[in-house]
Coordinates of N, CA and C in Angstrom, one line a residue:
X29 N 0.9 -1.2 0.0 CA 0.0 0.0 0.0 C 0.9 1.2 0.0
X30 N 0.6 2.0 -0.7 CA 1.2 3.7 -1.0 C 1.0 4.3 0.3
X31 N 1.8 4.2 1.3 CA 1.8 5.5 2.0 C 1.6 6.7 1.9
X32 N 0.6 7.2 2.3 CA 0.0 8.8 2.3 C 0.4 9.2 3.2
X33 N 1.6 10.9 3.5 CA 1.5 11.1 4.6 C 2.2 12.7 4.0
X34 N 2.3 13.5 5.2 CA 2.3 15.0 4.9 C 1.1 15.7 4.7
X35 N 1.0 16.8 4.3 CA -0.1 17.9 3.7 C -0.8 17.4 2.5
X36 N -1.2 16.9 1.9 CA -2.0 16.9 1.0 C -2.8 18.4 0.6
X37 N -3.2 19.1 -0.7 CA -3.7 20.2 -0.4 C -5.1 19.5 -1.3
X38 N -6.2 20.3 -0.8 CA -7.3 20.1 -2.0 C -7.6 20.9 -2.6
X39 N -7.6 20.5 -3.8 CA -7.5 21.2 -5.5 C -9.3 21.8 -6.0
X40 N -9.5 23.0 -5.7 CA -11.0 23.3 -6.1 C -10.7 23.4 -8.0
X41 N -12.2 22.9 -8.3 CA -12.2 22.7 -9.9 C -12.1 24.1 -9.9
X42 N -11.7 24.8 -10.8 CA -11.9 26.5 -11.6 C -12.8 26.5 -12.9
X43 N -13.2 27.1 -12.6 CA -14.4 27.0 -14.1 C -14.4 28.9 -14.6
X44 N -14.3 29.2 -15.8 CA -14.1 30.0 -16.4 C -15.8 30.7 -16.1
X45 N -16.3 32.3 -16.7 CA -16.9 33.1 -16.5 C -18.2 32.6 -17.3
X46 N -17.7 31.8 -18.4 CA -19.1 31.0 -18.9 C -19.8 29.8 -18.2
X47 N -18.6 29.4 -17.3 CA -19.2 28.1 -16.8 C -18.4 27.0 -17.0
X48 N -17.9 27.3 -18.0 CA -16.8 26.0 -19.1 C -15.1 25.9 -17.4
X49 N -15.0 24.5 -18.0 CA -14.3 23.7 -16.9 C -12.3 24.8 -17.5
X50 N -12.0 25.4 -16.5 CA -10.5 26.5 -17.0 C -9.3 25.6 -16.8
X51 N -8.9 24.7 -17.1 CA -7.8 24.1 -17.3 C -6.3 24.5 -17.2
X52 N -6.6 25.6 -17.5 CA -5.1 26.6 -17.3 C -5.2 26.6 -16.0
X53 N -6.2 27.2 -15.3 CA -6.1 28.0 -13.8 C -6.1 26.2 -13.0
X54 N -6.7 25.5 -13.4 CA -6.3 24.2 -12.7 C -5.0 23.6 -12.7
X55 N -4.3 24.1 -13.5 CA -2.6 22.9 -13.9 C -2.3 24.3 -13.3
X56 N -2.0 25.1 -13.3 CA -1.5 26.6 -12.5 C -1.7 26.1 -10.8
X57 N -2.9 25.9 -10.2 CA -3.0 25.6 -9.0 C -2.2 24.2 -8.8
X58 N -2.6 23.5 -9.6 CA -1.8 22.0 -9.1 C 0.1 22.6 -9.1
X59 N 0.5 23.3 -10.1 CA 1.9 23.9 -9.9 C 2.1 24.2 -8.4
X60 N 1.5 25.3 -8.5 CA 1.5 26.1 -7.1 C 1.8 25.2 -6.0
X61 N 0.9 24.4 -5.8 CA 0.2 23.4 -4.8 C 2.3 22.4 -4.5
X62 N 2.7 22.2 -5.6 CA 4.1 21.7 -5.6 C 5.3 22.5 -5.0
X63 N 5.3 23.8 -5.7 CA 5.8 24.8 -5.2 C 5.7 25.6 -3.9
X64 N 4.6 25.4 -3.1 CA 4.4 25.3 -1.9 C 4.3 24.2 -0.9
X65 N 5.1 23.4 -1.4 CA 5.7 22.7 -1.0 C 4.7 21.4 -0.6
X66 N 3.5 21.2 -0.8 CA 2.7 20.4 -0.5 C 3.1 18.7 -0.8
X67 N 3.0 17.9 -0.1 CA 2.8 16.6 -0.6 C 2.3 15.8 -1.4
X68 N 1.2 16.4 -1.7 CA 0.6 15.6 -2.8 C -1.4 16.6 -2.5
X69 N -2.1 16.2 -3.9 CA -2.9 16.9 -4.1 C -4.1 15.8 -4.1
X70 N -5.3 16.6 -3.5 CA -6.2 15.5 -3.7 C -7.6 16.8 -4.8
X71 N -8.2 15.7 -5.9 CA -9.2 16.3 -6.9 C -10.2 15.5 -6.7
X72 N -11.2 16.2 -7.5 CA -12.8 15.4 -7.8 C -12.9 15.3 -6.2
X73 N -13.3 15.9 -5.3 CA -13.9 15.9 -3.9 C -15.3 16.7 -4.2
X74 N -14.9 16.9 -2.7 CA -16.4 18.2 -3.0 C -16.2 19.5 -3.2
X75 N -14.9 20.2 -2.5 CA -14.5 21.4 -3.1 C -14.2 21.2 -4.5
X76 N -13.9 20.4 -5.2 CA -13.2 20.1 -6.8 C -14.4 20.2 -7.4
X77 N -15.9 20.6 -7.1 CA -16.9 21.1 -7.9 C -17.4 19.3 -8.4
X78 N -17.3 17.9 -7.8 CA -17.2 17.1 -8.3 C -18.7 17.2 -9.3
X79 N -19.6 17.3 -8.3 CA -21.0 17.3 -8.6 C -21.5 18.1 -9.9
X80 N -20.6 18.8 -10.2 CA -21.3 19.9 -11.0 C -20.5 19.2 -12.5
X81 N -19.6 18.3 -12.5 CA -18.7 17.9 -13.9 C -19.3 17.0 -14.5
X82 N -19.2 17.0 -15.5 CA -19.6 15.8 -16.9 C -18.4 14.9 -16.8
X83 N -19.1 13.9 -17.5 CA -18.2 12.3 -17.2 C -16.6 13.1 -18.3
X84 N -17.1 14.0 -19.0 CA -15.4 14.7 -20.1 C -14.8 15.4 -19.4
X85 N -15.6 16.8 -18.7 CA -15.2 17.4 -17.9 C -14.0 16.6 -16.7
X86 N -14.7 15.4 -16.2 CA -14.2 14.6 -15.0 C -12.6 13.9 -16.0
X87 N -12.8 13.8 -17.0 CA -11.8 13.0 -17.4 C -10.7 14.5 -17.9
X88 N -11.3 15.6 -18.1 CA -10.3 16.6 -18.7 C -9.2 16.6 -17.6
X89 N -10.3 16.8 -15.9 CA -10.0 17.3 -14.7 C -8.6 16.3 -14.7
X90 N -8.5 15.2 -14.9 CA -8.1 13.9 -14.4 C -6.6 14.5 -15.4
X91 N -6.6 14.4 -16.2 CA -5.7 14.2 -17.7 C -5.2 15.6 -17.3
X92 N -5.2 17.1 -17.1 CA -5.2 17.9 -16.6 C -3.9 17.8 -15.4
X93 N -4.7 17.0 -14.4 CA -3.9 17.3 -13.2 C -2.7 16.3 -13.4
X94 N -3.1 15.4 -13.8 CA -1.7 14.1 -14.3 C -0.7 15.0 -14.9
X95 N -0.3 15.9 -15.9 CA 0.0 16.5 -16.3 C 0.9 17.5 -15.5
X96 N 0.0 18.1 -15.2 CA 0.8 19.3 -14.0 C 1.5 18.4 -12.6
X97 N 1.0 17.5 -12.2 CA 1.9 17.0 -11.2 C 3.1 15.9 -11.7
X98 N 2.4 15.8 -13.2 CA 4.1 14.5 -13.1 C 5.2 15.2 -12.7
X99 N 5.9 14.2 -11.9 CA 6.9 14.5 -11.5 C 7.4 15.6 -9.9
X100 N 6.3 15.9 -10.0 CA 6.0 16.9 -8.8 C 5.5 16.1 -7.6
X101 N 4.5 15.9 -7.6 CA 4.1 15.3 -6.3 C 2.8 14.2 -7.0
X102 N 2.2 13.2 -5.9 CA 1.1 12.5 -6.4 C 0.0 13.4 -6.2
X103 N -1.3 12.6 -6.8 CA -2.6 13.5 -6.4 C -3.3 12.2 -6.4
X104 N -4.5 12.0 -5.8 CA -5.2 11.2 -5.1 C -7.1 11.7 -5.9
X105 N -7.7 10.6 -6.1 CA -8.7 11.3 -6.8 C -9.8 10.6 -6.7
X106 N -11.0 11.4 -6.2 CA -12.6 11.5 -5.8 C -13.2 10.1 -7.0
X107 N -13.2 9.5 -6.4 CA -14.6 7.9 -7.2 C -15.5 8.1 -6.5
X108 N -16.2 8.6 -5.8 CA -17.4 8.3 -5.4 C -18.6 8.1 -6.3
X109 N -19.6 7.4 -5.9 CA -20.7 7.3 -6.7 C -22.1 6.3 -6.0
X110 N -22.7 6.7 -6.5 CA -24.0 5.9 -6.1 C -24.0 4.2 -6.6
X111 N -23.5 3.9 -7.6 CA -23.4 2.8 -7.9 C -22.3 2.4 -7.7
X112 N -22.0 0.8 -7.1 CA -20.3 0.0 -7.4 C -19.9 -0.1 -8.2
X113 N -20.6 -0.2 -9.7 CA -19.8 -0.3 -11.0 C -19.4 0.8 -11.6
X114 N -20.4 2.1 -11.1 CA -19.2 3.4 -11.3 C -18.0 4.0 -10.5
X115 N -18.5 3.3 -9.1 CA -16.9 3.4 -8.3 C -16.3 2.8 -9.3
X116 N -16.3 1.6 -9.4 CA -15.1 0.9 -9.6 C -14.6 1.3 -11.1
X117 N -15.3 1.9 -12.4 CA -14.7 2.3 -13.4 C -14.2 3.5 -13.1
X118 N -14.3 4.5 -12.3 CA -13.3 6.1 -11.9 C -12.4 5.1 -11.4
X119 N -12.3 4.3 -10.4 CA -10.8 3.6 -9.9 C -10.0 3.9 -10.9
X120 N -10.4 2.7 -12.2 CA -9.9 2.7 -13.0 C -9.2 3.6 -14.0
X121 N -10.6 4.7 -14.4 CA -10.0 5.5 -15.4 C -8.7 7.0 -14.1
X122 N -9.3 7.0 -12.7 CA -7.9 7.4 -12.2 C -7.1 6.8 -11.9
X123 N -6.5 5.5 -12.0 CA -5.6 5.0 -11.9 C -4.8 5.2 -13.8
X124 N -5.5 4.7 -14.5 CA -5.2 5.0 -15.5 C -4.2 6.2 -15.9
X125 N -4.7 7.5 -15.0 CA -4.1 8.8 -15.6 C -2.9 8.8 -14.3
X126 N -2.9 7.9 -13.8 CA -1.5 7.3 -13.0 C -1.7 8.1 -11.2
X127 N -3.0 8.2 -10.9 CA -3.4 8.4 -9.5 C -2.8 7.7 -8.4
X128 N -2.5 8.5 -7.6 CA -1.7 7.6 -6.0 C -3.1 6.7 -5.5
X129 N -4.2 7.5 -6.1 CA -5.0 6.8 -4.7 C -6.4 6.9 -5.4
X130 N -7.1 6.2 -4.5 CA -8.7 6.9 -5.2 C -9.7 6.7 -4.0
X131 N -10.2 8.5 -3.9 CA -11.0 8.4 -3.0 C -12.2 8.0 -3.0
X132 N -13.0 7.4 -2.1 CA -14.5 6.7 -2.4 C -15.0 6.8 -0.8
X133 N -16.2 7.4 -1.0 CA -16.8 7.9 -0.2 C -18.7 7.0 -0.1
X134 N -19.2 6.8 0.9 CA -20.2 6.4 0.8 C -21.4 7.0 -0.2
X135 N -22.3 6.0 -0.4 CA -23.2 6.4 -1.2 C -24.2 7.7 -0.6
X136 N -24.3 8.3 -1.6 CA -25.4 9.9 -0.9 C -27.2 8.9 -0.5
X137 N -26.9 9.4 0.9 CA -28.3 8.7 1.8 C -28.1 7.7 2.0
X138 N -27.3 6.7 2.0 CA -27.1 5.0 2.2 C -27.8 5.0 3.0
X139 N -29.1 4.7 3.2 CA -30.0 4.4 4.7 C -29.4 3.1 5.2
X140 N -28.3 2.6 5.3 CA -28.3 1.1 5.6 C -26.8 1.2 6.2
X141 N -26.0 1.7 7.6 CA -24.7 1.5 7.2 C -24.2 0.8 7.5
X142 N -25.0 -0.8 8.1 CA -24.6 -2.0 7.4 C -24.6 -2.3 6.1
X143 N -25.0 -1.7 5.3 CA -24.4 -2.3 3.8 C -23.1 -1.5 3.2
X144 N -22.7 -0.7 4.2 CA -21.7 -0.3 3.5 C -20.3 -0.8 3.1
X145 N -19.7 -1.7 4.1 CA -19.3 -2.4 3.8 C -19.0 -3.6 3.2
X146 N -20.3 -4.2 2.3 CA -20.7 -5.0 1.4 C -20.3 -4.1 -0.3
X147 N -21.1 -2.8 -0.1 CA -20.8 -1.9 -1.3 C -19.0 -1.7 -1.3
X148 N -18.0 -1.2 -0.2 CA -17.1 -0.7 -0.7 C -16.6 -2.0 -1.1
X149 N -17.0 -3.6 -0.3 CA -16.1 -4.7 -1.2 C -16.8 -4.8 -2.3
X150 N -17.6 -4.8 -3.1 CA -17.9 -5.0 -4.7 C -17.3 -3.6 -5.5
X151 N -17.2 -2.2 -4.7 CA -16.8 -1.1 -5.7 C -15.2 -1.1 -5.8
X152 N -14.5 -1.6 -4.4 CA -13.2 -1.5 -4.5 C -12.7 -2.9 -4.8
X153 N -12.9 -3.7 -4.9 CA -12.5 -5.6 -5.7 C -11.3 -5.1 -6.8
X154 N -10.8 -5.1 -6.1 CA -9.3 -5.7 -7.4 C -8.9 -3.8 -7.8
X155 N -9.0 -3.0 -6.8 CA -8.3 -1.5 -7.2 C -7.0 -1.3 -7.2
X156 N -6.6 -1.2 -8.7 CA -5.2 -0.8 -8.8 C -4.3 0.3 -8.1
X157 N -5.5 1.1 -7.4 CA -4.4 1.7 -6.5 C -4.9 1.8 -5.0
X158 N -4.2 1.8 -3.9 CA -4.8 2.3 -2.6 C -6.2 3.2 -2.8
X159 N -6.9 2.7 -1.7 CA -8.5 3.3 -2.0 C -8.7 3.9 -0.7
X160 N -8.7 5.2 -0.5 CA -9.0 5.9 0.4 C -10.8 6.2 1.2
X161 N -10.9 5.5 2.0 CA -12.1 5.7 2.4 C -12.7 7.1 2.9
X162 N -13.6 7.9 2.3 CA -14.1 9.6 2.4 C -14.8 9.5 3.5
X163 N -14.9 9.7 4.7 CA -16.1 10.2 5.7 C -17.0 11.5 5.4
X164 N -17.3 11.5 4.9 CA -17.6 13.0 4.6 C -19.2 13.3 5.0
X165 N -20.3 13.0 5.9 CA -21.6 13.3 6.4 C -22.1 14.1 5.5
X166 N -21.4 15.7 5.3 CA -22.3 16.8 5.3 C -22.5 16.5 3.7
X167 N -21.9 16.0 3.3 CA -22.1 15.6 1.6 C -22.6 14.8 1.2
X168 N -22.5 13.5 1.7 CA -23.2 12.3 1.5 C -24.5 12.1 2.2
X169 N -24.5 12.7 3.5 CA -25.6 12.9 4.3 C -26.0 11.4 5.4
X170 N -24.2 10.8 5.0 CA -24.4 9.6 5.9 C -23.4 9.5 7.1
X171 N -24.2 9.5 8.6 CA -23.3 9.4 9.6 C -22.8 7.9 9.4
X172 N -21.3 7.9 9.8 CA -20.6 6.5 9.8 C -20.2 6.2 11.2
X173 N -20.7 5.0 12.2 CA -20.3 4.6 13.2 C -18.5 4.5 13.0
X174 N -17.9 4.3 14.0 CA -16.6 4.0 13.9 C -16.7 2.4 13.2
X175 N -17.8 1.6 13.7 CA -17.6 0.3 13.6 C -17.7 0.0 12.3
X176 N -18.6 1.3 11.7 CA -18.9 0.7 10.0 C -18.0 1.3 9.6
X177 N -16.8 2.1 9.9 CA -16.1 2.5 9.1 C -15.0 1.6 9.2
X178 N -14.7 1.1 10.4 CA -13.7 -0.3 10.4 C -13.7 -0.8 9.3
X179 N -15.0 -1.6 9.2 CA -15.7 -2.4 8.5 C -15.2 -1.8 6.8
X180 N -15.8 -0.9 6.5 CA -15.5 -0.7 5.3 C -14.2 -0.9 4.8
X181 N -13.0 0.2 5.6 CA -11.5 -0.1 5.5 C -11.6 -1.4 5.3
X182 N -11.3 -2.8 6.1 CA -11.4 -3.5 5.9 C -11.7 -4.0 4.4
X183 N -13.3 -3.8 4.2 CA -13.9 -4.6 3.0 C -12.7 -3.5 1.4
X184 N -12.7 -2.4 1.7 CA -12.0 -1.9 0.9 C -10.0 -2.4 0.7
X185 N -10.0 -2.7 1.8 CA -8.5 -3.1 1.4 C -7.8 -2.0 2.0
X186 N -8.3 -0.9 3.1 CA -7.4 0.1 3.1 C -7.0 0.1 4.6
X187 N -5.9 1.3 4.9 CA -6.2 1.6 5.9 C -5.7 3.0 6.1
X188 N -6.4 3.8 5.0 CA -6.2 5.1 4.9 C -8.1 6.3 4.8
X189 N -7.7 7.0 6.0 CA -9.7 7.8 5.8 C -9.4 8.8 5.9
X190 N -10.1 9.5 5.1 CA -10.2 10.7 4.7 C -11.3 11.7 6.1
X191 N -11.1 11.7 7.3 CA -11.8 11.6 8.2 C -12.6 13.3 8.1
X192 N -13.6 13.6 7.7 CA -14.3 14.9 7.4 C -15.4 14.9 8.5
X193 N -15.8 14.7 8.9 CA -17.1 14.1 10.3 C -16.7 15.0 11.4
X194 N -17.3 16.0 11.2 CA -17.2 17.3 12.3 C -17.4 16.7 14.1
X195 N -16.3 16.7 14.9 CA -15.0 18.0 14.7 C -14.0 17.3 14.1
X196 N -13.0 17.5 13.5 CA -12.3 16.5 12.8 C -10.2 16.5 13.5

């Protein structure tokens, strides 16, 4: 497993005055982000505008930041999704664009957080990179006991959380 450790910074998407996704001002920030000495960068979260991107947009974002960090530092990148088979293809296509990590975060409302760790083992099965487990409540809108979050690490393969669950 890829050790995560240091500062990580998080990368907000930049979107130009029409709306259109600004690519410049994003490989600019991910620069920056190196130059201030950061460890590595994490994208597609919830500050990274994830919600608001098209599956091209998501792939520009991805292709984009690979780009500006080769060689610089790693960056770690937002899978989350309502379904396991779209977790598990973002794994892929950010692993693809050569991601440290891929974050995945419970499904938005999971009324069940016993099934969550049934979901992250079918979304994360066979992920080519470290899979970072997201706590993130105010987004997903799902409280995670400590026990279901064991649980998930576990079913995911990890033992890295992204711990967001106020106070943090």
């Amino acid at each position: 497993m890829t050790a995560f450790h240091g500062t990580w910074y998080i990368v907000p998407t930049p979107f130009a005055e029409d709306g259109s996704l600004d690519t410049a001002s994003l490989a600019r920030t991910v620069e920056l982000a190196a130059a201030w000495g950061a460890d590595g960068v994490t994208i597609l979260g919830v500050m990274g505008e994830v919600t608001s991107l098209t599956d091209d947009e998501r792939e520009r974002v991805l292709a984009t930041v690979a780009k500006a960090a080769e060689g610089r530092l790693p960056f770690a990148a937002g899978c989350s999704a309502a379904a396991t088979t779209l977790v598990a293809e973002r794994i892929r296509q950010a692993a693809a664009h050569g991601a440290a990590g891929a974050m995945v975060a419970a499904p938005p409302l999971a009324p069940d957080v016993d099934g969550l760790a049934p979901f992250f083992a079918r979304a994360c099965a066979g992920s080519p990179v470290p899979v970072i487990v997201q706590d993130e409540p105010n987004a997903t809108g799902v409280k995670i006991p400590v026990s279901a979050l064991l649980a998930m690490l576990e079913a995911a393969g990890s033992d890295v959380v992204k711990l967001e669950d106020p106070p943090t």
